[in-house]
Coordinates of C-alpha atoms and ligand atoms in Angstrom, one line a residue:
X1 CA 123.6 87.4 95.5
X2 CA 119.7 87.0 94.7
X3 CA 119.5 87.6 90.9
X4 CA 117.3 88.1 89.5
X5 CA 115.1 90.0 91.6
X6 CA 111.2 91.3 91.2
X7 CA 112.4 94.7 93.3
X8 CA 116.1 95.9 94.3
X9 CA 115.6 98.6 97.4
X10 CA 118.8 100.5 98.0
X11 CA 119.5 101.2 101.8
X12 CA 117.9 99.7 104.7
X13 CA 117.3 102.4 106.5
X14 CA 113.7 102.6 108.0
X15 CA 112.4 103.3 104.9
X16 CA 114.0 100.4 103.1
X17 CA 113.0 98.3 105.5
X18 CA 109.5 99.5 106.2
X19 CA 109.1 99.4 102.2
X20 CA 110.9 95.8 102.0
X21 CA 108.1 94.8 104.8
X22 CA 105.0 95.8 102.8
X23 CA 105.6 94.6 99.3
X24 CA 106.4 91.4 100.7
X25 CA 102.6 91.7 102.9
X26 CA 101.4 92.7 99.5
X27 CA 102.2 89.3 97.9
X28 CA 106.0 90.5 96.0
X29 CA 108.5 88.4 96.6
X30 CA 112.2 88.2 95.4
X31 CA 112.9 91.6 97.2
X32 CA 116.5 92.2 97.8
X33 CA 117.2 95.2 100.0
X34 CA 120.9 96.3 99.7
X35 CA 123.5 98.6 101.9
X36 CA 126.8 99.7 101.6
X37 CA 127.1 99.4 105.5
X38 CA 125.9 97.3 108.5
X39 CA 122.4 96.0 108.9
X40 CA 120.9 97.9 110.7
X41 CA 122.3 100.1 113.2
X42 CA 123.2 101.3 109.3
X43 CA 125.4 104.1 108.6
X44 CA 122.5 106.4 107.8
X45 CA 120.1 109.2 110.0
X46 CA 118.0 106.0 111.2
X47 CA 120.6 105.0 113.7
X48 CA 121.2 108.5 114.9
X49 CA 117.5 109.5 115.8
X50 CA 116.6 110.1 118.8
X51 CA 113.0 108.6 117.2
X52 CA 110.4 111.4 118.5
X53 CA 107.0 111.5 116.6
X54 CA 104.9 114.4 116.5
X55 CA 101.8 113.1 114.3
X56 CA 100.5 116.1 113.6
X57 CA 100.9 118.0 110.5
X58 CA 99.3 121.3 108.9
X59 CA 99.1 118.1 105.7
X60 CA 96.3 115.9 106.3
X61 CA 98.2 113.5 104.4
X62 CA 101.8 113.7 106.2
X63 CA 99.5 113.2 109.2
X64 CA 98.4 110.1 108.4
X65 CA 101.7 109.0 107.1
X66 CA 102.7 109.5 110.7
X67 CA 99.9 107.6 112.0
X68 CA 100.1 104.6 110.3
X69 CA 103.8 104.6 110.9
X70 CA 103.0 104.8 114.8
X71 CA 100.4 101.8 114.0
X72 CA 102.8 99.5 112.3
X73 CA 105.5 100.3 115.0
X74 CA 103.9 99.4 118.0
X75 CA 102.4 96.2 116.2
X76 CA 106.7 95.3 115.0
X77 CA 108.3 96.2 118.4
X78 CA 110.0 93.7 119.9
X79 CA 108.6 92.5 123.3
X80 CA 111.9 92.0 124.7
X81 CA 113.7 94.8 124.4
X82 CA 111.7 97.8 124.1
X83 CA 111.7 100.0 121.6
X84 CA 108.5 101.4 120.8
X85 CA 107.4 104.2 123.9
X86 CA 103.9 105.9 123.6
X87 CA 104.8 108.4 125.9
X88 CA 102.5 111.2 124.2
X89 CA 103.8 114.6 123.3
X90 CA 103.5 118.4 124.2
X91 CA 104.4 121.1 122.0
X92 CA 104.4 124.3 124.5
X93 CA 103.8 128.0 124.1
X94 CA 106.1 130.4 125.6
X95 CA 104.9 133.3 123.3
X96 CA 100.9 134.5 122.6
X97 CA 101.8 133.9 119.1
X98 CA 102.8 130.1 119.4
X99 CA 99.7 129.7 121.6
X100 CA 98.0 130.8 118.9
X101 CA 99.4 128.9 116.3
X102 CA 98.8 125.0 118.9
X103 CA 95.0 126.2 118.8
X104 CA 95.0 125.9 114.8
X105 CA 96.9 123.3 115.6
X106 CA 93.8 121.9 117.5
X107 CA 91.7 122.5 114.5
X108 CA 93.7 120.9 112.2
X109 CA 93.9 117.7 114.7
X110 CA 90.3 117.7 114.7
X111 CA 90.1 117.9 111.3
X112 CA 92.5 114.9 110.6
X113 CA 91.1 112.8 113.2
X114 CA 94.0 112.6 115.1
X115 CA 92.9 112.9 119.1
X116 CA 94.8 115.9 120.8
X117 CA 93.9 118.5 123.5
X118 CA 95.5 122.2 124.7
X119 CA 96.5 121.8 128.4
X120 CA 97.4 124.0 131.4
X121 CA 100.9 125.2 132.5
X122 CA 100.0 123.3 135.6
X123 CA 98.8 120.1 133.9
X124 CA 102.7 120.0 132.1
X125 CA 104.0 119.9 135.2
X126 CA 102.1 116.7 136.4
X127 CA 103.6 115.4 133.5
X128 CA 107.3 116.7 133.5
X129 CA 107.6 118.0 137.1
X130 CA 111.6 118.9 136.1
X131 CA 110.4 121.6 133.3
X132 CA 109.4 124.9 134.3
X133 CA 106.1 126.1 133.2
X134 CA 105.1 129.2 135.1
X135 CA 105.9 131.4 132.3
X136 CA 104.1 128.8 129.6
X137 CA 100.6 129.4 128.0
X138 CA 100.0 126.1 127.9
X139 CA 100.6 122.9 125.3
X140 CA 99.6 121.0 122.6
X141 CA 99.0 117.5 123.8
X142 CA 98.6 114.4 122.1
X143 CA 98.3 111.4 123.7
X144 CA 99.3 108.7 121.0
X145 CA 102.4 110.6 120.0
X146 CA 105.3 108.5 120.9
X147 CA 109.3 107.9 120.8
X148 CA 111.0 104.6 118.8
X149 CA 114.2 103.1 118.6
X150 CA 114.4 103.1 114.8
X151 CA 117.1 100.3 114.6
X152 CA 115.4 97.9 116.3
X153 CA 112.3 99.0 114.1
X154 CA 114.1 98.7 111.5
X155 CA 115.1 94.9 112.2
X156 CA 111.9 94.0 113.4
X157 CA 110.4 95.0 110.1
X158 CA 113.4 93.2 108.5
X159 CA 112.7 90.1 109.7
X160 CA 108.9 89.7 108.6
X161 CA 110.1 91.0 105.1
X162 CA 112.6 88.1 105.2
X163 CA 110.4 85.3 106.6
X164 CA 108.2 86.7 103.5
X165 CA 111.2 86.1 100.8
X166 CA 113.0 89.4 101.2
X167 CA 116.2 89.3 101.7
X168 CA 119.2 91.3 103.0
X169 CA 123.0 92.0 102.1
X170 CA 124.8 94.7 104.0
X171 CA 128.4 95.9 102.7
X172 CA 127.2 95.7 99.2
X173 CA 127.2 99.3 97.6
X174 CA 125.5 100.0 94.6
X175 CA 127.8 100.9 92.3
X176 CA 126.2 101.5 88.9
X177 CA 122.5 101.1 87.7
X178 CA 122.0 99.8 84.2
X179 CA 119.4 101.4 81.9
X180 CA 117.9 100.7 78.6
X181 CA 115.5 102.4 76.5
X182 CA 114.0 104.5 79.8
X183 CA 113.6 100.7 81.7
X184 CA 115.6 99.9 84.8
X185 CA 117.7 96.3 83.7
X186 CA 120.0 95.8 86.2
X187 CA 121.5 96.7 89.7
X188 CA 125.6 96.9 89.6
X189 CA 127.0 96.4 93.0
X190 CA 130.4 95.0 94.5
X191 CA 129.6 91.7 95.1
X192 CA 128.3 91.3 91.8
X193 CA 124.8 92.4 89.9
X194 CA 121.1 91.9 89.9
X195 CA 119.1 91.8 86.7
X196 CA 115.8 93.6 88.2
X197 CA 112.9 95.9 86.4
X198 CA 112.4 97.8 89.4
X199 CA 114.7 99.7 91.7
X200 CA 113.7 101.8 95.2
X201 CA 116.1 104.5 95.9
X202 CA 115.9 104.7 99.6
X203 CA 119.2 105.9 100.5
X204 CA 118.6 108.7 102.3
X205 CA 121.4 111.2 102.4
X206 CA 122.9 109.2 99.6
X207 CA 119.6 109.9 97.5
X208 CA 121.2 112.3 95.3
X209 CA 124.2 110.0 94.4
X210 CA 122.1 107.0 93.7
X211 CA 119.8 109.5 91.5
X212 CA 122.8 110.4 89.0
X213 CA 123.4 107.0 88.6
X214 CA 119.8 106.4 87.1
X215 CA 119.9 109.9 85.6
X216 CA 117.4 111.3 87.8
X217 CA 118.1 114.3 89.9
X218 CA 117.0 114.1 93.3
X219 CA 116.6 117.4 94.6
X220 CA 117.6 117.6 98.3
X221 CA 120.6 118.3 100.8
X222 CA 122.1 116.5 103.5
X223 CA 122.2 118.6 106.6
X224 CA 123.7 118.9 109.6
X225 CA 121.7 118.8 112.8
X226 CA 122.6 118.9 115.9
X227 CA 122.1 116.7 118.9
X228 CA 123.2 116.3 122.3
X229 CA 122.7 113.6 125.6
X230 CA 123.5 114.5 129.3
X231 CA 124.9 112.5 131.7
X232 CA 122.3 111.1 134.3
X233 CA 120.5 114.0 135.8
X234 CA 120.0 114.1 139.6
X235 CA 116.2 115.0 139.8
X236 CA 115.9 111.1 137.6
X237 CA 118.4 109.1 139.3
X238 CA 116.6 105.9 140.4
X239 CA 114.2 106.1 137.2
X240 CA 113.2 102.4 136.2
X241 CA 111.3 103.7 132.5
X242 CA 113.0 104.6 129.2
X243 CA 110.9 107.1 129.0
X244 CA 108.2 108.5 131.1
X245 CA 107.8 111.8 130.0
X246 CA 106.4 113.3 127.3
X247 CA 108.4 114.4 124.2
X248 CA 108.8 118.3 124.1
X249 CA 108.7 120.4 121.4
X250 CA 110.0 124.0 122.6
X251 CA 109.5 125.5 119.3
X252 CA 109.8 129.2 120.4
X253 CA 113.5 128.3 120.7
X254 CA 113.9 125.9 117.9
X255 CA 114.5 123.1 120.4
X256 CA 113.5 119.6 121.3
X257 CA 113.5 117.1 124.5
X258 CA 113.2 113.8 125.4
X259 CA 114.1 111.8 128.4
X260 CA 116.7 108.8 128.1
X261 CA 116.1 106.7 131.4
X262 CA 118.1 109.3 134.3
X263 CA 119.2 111.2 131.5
X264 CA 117.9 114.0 129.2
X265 CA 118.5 114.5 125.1
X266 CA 118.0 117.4 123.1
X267 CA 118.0 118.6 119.4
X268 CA 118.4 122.2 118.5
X269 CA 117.7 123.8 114.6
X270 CA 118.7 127.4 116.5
X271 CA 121.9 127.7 114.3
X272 CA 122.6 128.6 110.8
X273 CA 122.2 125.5 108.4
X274 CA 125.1 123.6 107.4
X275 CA 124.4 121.8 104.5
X276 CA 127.2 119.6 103.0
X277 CA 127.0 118.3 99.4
X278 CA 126.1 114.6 99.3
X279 CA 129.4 114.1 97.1
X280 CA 131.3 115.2 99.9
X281 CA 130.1 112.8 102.3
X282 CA 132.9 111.0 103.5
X283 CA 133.8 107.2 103.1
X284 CA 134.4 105.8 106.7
X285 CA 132.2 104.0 109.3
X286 CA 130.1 107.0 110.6
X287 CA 129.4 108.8 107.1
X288 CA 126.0 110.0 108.6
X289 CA 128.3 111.6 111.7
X290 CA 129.8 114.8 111.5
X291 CA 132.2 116.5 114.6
X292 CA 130.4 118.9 117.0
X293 CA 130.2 122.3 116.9
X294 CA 130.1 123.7 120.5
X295 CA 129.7 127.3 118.9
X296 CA 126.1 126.0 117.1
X297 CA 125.2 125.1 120.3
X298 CA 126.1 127.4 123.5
X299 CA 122.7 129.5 122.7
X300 CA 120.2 126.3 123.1
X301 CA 122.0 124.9 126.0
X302 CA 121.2 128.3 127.7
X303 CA 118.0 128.3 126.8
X304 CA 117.4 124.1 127.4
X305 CA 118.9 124.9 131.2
X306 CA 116.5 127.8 130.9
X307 CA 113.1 125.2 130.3
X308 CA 115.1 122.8 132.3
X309 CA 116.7 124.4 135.3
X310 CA 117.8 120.6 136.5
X311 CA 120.3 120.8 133.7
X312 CA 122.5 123.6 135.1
X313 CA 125.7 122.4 135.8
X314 CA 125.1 119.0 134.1
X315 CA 127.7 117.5 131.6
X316 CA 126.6 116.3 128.5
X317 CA 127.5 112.5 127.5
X318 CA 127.2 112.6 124.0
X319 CA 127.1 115.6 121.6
X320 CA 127.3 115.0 117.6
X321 CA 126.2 116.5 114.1
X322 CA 124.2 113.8 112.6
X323 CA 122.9 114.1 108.8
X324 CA 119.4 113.9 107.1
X325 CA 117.9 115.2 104.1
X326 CA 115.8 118.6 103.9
X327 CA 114.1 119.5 100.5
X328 CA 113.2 122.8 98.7
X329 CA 109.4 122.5 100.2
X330 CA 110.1 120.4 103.3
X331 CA 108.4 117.8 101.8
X332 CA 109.3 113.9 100.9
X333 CA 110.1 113.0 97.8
X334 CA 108.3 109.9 96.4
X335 CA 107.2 107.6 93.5
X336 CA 108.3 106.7 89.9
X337 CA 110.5 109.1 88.0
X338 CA 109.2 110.4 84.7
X339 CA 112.8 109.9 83.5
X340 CA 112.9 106.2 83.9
X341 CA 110.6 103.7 84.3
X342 CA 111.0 101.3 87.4
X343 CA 112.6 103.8 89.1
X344 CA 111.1 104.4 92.7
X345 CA 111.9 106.9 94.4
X346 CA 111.1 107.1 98.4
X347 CA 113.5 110.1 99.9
X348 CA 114.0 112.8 102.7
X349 CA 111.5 110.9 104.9
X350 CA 111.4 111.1 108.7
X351 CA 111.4 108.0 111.0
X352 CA 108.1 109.6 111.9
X353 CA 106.8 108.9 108.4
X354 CA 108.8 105.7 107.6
X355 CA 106.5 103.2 107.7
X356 CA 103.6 104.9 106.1
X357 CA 105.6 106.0 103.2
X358 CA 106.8 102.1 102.7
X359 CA 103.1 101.0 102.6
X360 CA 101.7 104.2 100.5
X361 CA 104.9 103.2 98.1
X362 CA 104.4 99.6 97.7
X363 CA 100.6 100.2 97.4
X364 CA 101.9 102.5 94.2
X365 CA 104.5 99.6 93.1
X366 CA 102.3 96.7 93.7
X367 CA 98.4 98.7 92.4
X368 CA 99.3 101.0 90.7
X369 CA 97.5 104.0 92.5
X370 CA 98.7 104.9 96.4
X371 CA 95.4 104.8 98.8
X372 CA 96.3 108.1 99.7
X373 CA 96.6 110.9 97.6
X374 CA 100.6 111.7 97.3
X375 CA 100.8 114.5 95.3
X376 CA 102.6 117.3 97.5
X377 CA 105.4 114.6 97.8
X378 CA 105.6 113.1 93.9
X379 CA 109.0 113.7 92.6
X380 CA 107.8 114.5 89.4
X381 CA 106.0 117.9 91.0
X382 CA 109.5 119.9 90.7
X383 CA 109.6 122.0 87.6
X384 CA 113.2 122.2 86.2
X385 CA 114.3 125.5 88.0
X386 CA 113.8 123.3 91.1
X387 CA 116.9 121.1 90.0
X388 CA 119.4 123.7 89.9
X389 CA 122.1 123.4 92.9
X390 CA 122.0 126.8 94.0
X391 CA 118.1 126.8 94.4
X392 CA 118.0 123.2 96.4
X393 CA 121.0 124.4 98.5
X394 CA 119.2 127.6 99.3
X395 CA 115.4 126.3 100.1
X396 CA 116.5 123.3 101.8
X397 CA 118.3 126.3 103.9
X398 CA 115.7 128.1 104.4
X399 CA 113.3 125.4 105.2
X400 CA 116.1 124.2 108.4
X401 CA 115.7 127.8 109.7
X402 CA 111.8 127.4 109.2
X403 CA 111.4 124.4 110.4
X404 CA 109.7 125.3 113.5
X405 CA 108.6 128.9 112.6
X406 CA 105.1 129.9 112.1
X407 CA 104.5 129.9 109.0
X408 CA 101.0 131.0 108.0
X409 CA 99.6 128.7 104.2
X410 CA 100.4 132.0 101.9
X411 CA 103.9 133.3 103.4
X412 CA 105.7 133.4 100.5
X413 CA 109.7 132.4 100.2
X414 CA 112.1 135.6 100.1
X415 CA 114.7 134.1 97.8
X416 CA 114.7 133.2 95.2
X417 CA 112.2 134.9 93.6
X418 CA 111.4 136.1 90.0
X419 CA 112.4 132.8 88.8
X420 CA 109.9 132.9 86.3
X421 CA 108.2 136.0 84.5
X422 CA 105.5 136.4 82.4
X423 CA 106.5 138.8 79.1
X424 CA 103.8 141.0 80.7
X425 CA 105.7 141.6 84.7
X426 CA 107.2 145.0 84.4
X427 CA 103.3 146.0 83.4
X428 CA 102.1 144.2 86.4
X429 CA 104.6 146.0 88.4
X430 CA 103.5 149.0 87.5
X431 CA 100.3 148.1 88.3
X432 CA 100.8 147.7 91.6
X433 CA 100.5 143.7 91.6
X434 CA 101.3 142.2 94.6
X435 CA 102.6 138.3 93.7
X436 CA 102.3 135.4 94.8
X437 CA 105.0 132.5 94.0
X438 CA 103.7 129.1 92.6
X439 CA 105.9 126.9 90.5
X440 CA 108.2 129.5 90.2
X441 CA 106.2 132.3 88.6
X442 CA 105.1 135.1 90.0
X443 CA 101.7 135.7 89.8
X444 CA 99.7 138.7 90.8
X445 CA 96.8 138.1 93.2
X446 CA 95.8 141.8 93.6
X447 CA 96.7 145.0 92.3
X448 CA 97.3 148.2 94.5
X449 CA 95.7 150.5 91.5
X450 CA 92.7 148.7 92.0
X451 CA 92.1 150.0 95.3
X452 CA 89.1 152.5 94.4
X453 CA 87.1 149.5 92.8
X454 CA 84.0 149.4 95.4
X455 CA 83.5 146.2 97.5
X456 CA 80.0 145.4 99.6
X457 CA 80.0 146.9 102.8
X458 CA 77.9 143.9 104.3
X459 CA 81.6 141.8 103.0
X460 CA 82.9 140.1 105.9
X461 CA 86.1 141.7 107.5
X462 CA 89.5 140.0 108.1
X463 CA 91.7 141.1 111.4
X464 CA 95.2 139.3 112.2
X465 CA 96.0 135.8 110.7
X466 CA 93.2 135.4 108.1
X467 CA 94.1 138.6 106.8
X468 CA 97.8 138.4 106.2
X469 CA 98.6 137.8 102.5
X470 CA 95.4 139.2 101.6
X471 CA 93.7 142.8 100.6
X472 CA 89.6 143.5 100.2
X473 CA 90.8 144.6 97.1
X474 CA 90.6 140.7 95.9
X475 CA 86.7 140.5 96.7
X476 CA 86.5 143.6 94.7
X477 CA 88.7 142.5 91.6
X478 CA 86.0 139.7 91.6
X479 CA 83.6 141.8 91.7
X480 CA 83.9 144.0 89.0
X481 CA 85.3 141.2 86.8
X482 CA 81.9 139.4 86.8
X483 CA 79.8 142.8 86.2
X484 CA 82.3 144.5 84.0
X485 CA 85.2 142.9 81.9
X486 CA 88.9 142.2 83.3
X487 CA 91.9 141.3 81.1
X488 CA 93.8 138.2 83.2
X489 CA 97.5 137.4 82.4
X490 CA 97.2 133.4 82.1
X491 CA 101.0 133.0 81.0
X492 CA 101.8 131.0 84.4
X493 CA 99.1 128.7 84.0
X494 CA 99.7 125.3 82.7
X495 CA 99.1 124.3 79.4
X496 CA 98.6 120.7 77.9
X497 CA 99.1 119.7 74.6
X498 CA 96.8 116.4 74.0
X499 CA 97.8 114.9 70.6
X500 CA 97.5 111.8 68.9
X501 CA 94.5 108.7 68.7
X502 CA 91.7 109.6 70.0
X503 CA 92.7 112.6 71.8
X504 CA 89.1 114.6 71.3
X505 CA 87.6 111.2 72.9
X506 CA 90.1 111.6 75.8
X507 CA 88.9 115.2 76.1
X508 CA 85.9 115.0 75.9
X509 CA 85.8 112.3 78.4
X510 CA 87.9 114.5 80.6
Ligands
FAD1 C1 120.5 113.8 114.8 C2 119.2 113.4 114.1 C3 118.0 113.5 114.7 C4 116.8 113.1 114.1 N1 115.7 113.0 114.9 C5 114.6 112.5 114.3 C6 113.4 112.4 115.1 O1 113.4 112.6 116.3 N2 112.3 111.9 114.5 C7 112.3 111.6 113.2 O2 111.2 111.2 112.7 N3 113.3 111.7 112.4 C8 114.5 112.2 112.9 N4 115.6 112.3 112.2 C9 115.5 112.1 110.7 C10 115.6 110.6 110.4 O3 116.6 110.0 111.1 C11 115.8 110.4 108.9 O4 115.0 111.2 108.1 C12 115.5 108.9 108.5 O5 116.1 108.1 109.4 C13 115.9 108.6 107.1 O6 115.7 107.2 106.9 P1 116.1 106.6 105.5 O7 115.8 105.2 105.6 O8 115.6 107.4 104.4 O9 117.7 106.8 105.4 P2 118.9 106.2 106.1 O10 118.6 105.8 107.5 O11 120.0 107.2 106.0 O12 119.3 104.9 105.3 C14 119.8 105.0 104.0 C15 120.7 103.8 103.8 O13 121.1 103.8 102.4 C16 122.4 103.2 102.4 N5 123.0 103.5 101.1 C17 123.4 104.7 100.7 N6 124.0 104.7 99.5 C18 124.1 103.3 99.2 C19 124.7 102.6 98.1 N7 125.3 103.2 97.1 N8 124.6 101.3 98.1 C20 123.9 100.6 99.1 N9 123.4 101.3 100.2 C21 123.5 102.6 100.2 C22 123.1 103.8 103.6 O14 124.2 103.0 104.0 C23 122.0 103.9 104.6 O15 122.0 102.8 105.5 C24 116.8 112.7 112.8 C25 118.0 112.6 112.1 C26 119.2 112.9 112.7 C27 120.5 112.8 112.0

């Protein structure tokens, strides 16, 4: 074993790896990436994606995380044996809404500089002429999307980290992680330990586990997702290309395609989530795999033979529930813990995100500051509600079913709620406040009784999206506040104590 070591990552997953690779381009050497299984069709989610990436995201930042992950995986891709296919993407509207929803989806594109275009049903066709699209608004295209074989990303990566001085031990679980006065010392595994001042928790599913040992709690839950492969489909027999299609994203029925040479895969979230407890994961060589469950299942097939008519009839060659992590917000969860100091945290990250999260994180390690700004995804952003099993089991829940709804900026979580309440709620009830979650409070944003205060009629008016979660009676509430006086219950806000030397300089700097 390599002791001791500048950095310990734990799990070479693509975000081990893709993390390993950067630090090592930043000049670190003496980086020792560990797993408790194979390298590197691993035991983890990497070696059960399918690999689709949708660049896109409402977050300009998880946009570009995406992007530069597409970036380093077409420059890493072995030559010889594909694995990196810039096929493009379409995410199609069968329902007025959705088509509504890919147009801000344009904006946002726009916005983010990331090029993309609403199509035809007919132009789909030119490009999938086996997927019906006569009942189809139309799609959201983007050209640079594109599909990866994560393993073989993953190795590829490995092996420029290792001509750099990283190197790799597979069967080697981490066992124990030793900690003195808040400082990461040491790394105990079964073949041995590795003195080390920093550690990088990228175990995935695992994350949790790996957390306790440091003390830290990770907040997320391993799900199951399902999956399934046909066997070669006659409409593609005689196809020379991986992939030639576009990947699809059918999000009005929670489903997802790509093409596998002659064949066709698909993903489905259409069932109710089935979360399993990273303790209970089990010890054998396909951890990340769990058994099928045909009855999760029978309502996408219908509706994938449905978008798909080839597909009637057709048996499918591979079917499984494979695991990866889902958080209370959706979101990653990155960077140094509060708790401990040379803990690194990079979890709950999507092969579509893998690489750009290794080089945002060893920009963090290795600078100090990330080049992008990371704070939707900093671990430390979770208030101590946020820790409690109940509440991870339940968002992480909620944010499978979501995870292709529409969900407009303000919709606001169902459960749990009144987590936490100001000494002043049951008056703001009465009131006729209508709340708003953020970090677990509840916080009014406009009260019902207010409705006779007068607003400007030249005020511009709101119809359909831009006016859900929101009433005139806000403009108004402004309104009178600035000519008249308003009492504002500031109980949810954050306050900060600032004691010690030099504080008042500090402040007043600030
Ligand atoms: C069915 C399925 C479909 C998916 N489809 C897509 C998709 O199309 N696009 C996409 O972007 N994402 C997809 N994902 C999600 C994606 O696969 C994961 O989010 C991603 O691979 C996680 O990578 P990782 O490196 O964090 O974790 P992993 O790949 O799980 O790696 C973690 C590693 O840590 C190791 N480890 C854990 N504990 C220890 C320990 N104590 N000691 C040493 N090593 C340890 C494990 O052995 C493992 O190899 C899919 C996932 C599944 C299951």
């Amino acid at each position: 074993m390599h002791d001791p070591a500048k950095v310990v990552i734990i799990g070479a997953g693509i975000v081990g790896c893709s993390t390993a690779y950067y630090l090592t381009q930043m000049g670190w050497r003496d980086i020792c990436v560990l797993d408790q299984g194979p390298l590197f069709q691993n035991w983890g989610s990497t070696s059960h994606a399918p690999g689709l990436m949708f660049q896109h995201n409402n977050s300009k930042t998880i946009c570009r995380l995406a992007t530069w992950s597409v970036e380093l995986y077409s420059q890493v891709a072995p030559k010889d044996s594909p694995a990196f296919f810039q096929v493009g993407s379409l995410e199609i509207a069968h329902t007025k809404e959705r088509w509504e929803e890919l147009k801000r989806k344009l904006g946002n594109a726009k916005a983010w500089g990331l090029a993309a275009d609403l199509i035809g049903p007919q132009e789909i066709k030119s490009m999938i002429p086996i997927m019906r699209t006569d009942d189809l608004f139309g799609a959201f295209f983007v050209p640079s999307d594109c599909d990866v074989k994560a393993a073989s990303i993953c190795e590829a990566l490995a092996k420029e980290a290792q001509e750099r001085g990283a190197n790799f031990h597979a069967h080697t679980p981490v066992t124990s992680i030793e900690i003195k006065n808040g400082r990461v010392q040491a790394v105990l595994t079964g073949r041995g330990n590795i003195r080390t001042e920093n550690i990088v928790c990228a175990a995935g599913i695992w994350g949790p586990l790996i957390g306790r040992m440091a003390g830290v709690p990770i907040p997320l839950t391993p799900m199951q997702h399902l999956y399934a492969k046909t066997v070669p489909v006659k409409e593609l027999m005689g196809e020379t290309e991986e992939m030639r299609h576009p990947i699809v994203r059918y999000q009005d029925k929670d489903l997802y395609f790509r093409q596998h040479r002659d064949a066709y895969g698909f993903g489905s979230y259409r069932h109710e989530p089935l979360p399993v407890d990273a303790e209970a994961l089990p010890h054998n060589d396909h951890p990340a795999i769990f058994p099928f469950t045909p009855e999760h299942f029978e309502e996408s097939w219908r509706d994938a033979v449905e978008r798909f008519p080839c597909l009637h009839g057709v048996e499918l060659a591979e079917k499984f529930n494979g695991l990866f992590s889902f958080t209370p917000d959706a979101n990653s969860i990155l960077g140094q813990t509060r708790e401990v100091a040379g803990f690194w945290v990079a979890e709950a990250v999507w092969v579509t995100h893998g690489g750009g999260v290794g080089r945002a994180l060893a920009e963090w390690m290795v600078e100090g500051t990330p080049s992008l700004d990371l704070r939707e995804m900093d671990i430390n952003r979770f208030h101590p509600y946020a820790f409690s099993p109940s509440y991870i089991k339940s968002r992480a829940n909620r944010q499978y079913i979501e995870v292709y709804d529409i969900i407009h900026p303000l919709q606001q979580m169902e459960s749990p709620r009144n987590l936490r309440l100001s000494p002043f709620h049951s008056r703001l009830e009465t009131l006729g406040a209508v709340f708003l979650e953020n970090a677990g409070w509840e916080r009014p944003q406009w009260f019902l009784s207010n409705e006779a205060l007068p607003g400007q009629p030249d005020w511009p008016k709101r119809t359909g999206w831009t006016a859900r979660y929101w009433s005139p009676i806000i403009g108004a509430e402004h309104q009178a506040t600035r000519t008249g006086v308003a009492l504002y219950d500031l109980t949810p806000f954050t306050k900060l104590e600032v004691s010690g030397p030099r504080s008042l300089e500090l402040i007043q700097f600030l």
